[in-house]
XYZ file of C-alpha atoms in Angstrom:
254
model
C 23.896 6.995 -12.767
C 20.722 8.990 -13.303
C 17.663 6.924 -12.318
C 15.013 6.371 -14.973
C 12.402 7.201 -12.362
C 12.814 9.476 -9.384
C 10.033 10.741 -7.144
C 10.260 13.033 -4.145
C 7.648 13.446 -1.432
C 4.624 12.339 -3.449
C 1.343 12.648 -1.596
C -2.206 11.979 -2.760
C -5.536 12.759 -1.116
C -9.188 12.755 -2.110
C -11.248 15.886 -2.698
C -12.635 15.628 0.824
C -9.169 15.419 2.334
C -8.785 11.674 2.883
C -5.095 10.807 2.675
C -4.388 8.010 0.181
C -0.626 8.388 -0.001
C 1.654 10.063 2.495
C 4.915 11.644 1.272
C 6.772 8.851 -0.556
C 10.162 9.114 -2.262
C 11.767 6.481 -4.469
C 14.167 5.815 -7.316
C 14.251 3.073 -9.946
C 17.326 2.485 -12.091
C 17.882 0.789 -15.406
C 18.449 -2.933 -14.996
C 16.448 -3.526 -11.830
C 13.060 -4.934 -10.891
C 11.537 -3.144 -7.929
C 8.416 -4.546 -6.303
C 5.711 -2.610 -4.475
C 4.009 -4.731 -1.825
C 1.524 -4.140 0.965
C -1.893 -5.165 2.217
C -5.104 -4.203 0.433
C -5.629 -0.450 0.689
C -1.980 0.280 1.453
C -1.688 2.653 -1.520
C 0.133 0.470 -4.050
C -2.037 1.199 -7.086
C -2.405 4.841 -6.064
C 1.376 5.213 -6.031
C 1.755 3.557 -9.434
C -0.985 5.717 -10.980
C 0.639 8.832 -9.546
C 3.986 7.861 -11.055
C 2.309 7.125 -14.412
C 0.698 10.570 -14.470
C -2.837 9.177 -14.199
C -3.479 10.140 -10.589
C -3.178 13.860 -9.810
C -0.391 14.575 -7.330
C -1.072 17.628 -5.155
C 2.495 17.762 -3.870
C 5.846 16.248 -4.737
C 7.813 15.885 -7.956
C 8.512 13.172 -10.530
C 11.467 12.936 -12.922
C 11.653 10.554 -15.869
C 15.147 9.942 -17.243
C 16.360 13.039 -15.437
C 13.638 15.345 -16.775
C 10.688 16.811 -14.915
C 7.716 14.660 -15.956
C 5.293 17.579 -16.589
C 7.695 19.099 -19.132
C 7.708 16.020 -21.387
C 5.586 15.775 -24.504
C 3.218 12.834 -24.980
C 5.679 11.242 -27.417
C 8.632 11.715 -25.080
C 6.683 10.200 -22.200
C 5.559 7.239 -24.344
C 9.155 6.541 -25.344
C 10.230 6.435 -21.714
C 7.306 5.012 -19.761
C 4.940 2.109 -20.299
C 2.029 1.529 -17.897
C 0.123 -1.726 -17.467
C -3.000 -1.107 -15.436
C -4.480 -3.672 -13.102
C -7.480 -4.749 -15.183
C -7.229 -3.242 -18.670
C -10.616 -2.988 -20.383
C -11.585 -2.875 -24.041
C -15.225 -2.409 -24.968
C -15.246 -2.993 -28.716
C -14.115 -5.970 -30.827
C -10.498 -5.877 -31.981
C -8.057 -8.552 -32.985
C -5.231 -9.221 -30.555
C -2.659 -7.957 -33.035
C -4.580 -4.683 -33.400
C -4.616 -4.235 -29.615
C -0.857 -4.743 -29.390
C -0.342 -2.379 -32.337
C -1.909 0.452 -30.314
C 1.484 0.805 -28.619
C 2.971 2.049 -31.882
C 0.455 4.853 -32.443
C 2.724 7.488 -30.962
C 5.565 6.272 -33.187
C 3.431 6.289 -36.343
C 4.965 3.022 -37.584
C 2.320 0.312 -37.037
C 2.579 -0.724 -40.695
C 6.284 -0.031 -41.137
C 9.114 -2.551 -40.587
C 10.149 -1.269 -37.143
C 6.607 -1.251 -35.835
C 5.724 -4.636 -37.314
C 8.865 -6.154 -35.805
C 8.140 -4.645 -32.366
C 4.581 -5.990 -32.399
C 5.698 -9.467 -33.448
C 8.452 -9.545 -30.812
C 6.050 -8.512 -28.047
C 3.518 -11.196 -29.043
C 6.284 -13.802 -29.065
C 7.672 -12.685 -25.708
C 4.280 -13.122 -24.049
C 3.518 -16.407 -25.887
C 0.523 -14.800 -27.603
C 1.577 -15.131 -31.255
C -0.965 -17.898 -31.856
C -3.692 -15.569 -30.578
C -2.846 -12.685 -32.902
C -5.995 -13.044 -35.046
C -8.337 -13.806 -32.144
C -11.011 -11.420 -30.900
C -9.649 -9.804 -27.749
C -13.097 -9.785 -26.097
C -13.333 -13.575 -26.398
C -10.162 -14.209 -24.398
C -9.920 -15.245 -20.760
C -8.917 -12.636 -18.192
C -5.431 -14.112 -18.012
C -5.049 -14.045 -21.788
C -6.270 -10.442 -21.905
C -3.648 -9.480 -19.364
C -0.897 -11.109 -21.438
C -2.106 -9.277 -24.552
C -2.005 -5.974 -22.711
C 1.471 -6.761 -21.422
C 2.474 -7.393 -25.044
C 0.913 -4.036 -25.968
C 3.048 -2.230 -23.391
C 6.201 -4.093 -24.398
C 5.605 -3.307 -28.076
C 6.152 0.340 -27.216
C 9.693 -0.541 -26.093
C 9.556 1.658 -22.984
C 12.697 2.253 -20.945
C 10.597 2.137 -17.770
C 7.709 -0.271 -17.165
C 5.111 0.307 -14.448
C 2.986 -2.825 -13.983
C 0.047 -3.095 -11.571
C -0.412 -6.712 -10.499
C 0.530 -8.308 -13.846
C 0.261 -11.823 -12.382
C -3.118 -11.475 -10.645
C -5.268 -13.367 -13.177
C -2.680 -15.965 -14.165
C -2.051 -19.552 -13.157
C 1.258 -20.297 -11.376
C 3.121 -21.281 -14.547
C 2.164 -18.051 -16.314
C 2.894 -16.013 -13.190
C 6.477 -17.218 -13.262
C 6.663 -16.732 -17.034
C 5.628 -13.108 -16.701
C 8.066 -12.443 -13.874
C 10.873 -14.155 -15.814
C 10.019 -11.934 -18.773
C 10.229 -8.810 -16.605
C 13.580 -9.970 -15.277
C 14.824 -10.544 -18.834
C 13.731 -7.047 -19.831
C 15.538 -5.616 -16.823
C 18.668 -7.557 -17.752
C 18.457 -5.883 -21.177
C 18.363 -2.442 -19.534
C 14.724 -1.740 -18.757
C 13.684 -0.418 -15.336
C 10.670 -2.255 -13.898
C 8.396 -1.168 -11.054
C 5.743 -3.778 -10.339
C 2.909 -4.099 -7.826
C 2.662 -7.633 -6.450
C 0.430 -9.398 -3.947
C 2.346 -12.672 -4.023
C 5.201 -12.219 -1.563
C 7.038 -15.298 -2.800
C 7.104 -13.937 -6.359
C 8.307 -10.622 -4.936
C 11.109 -12.319 -3.023
C 12.157 -14.493 -5.950
C 12.188 -11.965 -8.786
C 12.665 -8.469 -7.337
C 15.979 -6.773 -6.632
C 14.382 -4.397 -4.147
C 11.009 -4.041 -2.461
C 8.971 -1.060 -1.291
C 6.586 -2.028 1.513
C 3.617 0.324 1.872
C 1.430 0.452 4.960
C -1.574 2.759 5.277
C -0.273 4.995 2.511
C 3.234 5.361 3.918
C 6.533 3.698 3.052
C 7.162 1.267 5.909
C 10.327 -0.372 4.571
C 12.601 -0.363 1.527
C 15.508 -2.611 0.585
C 16.362 -6.124 -0.476
C 13.634 -8.761 -0.206
C 15.473 -10.354 2.729
C 15.540 -7.044 4.589
C 11.971 -5.972 3.828
C 10.294 -9.346 4.322
C 11.374 -9.624 7.937
C 9.062 -11.293 10.433
C 8.520 -7.941 12.161
C 7.516 -6.205 8.896
C 5.250 -9.070 7.866
C 3.494 -8.919 11.214
C 3.173 -5.131 11.115
C 1.965 -4.794 7.516
C 0.044 -8.031 6.939
C -0.754 -9.217 10.469
C 0.717 -12.630 9.797
C 3.270 -14.651 11.741
C 5.596 -15.593 8.896
C 9.232 -15.900 7.908
C 11.070 -15.687 4.596
C 12.930 -18.856 3.654
C 15.887 -17.361 1.805
C 16.785 -20.664 0.137
C 13.411 -21.127 -1.589
C 12.354 -17.430 -1.586
C 9.064 -18.596 -0.065
C 7.248 -16.700 2.666
C 6.237 -19.370 5.152
C 3.355 -18.746 7.543
C 4.115 -20.241 10.918
C 1.366 -22.136 12.692
C 1.108 -23.287 16.260
C -0.262 -26.626 17.317
């Protein structure tokens, strides 16, 4: 089966030559949730931005649904890929429903039945229907993140790239968001998500990519990637994954 996302030997560096991302290759298929984990500065957001076409990639290639990403039109890309940035910003007053409706601009159907239905479904999926007439700027950071997740979902992308979608949320909403991503994957979406919470990564992801200093240190199932050796190497913690609870337990000595 052709992966929805395939990348070969992506590398990213600054103008002065600082390496941000060493050659990384990956694939993401329809129906799976793949997590990107790693310590601060490991290159997680850089990788996601490169895959989304936001970060210039000096070398390597990216294919979306079997097509070279640079050959796709803006509409074709929007129909395949949705990107949720880490801290989405909006600097002018708009109602929540108007923010979510931005996802339908490329489709030209914000006020047509298909567009209206997609917007309503995305608000419902993120539990933000009651906020639809609220001023986006007056929301909490967690509420803003949920609205922006609804905006991305309203575009009905086949591939979702999400950069720390649980960062500003309380535990209940963190699990709600991850359950929602799993549901979308079960319906055929491919999901690539950056996570800091290793327990959420273990519980909800099919596979994990562990980055360390811009390089791919490990890839595989959560049980394989979250080994004590990898946790020590990447995070400098003495910890073990409890496979029954999916919790990463830090070991302490007395």
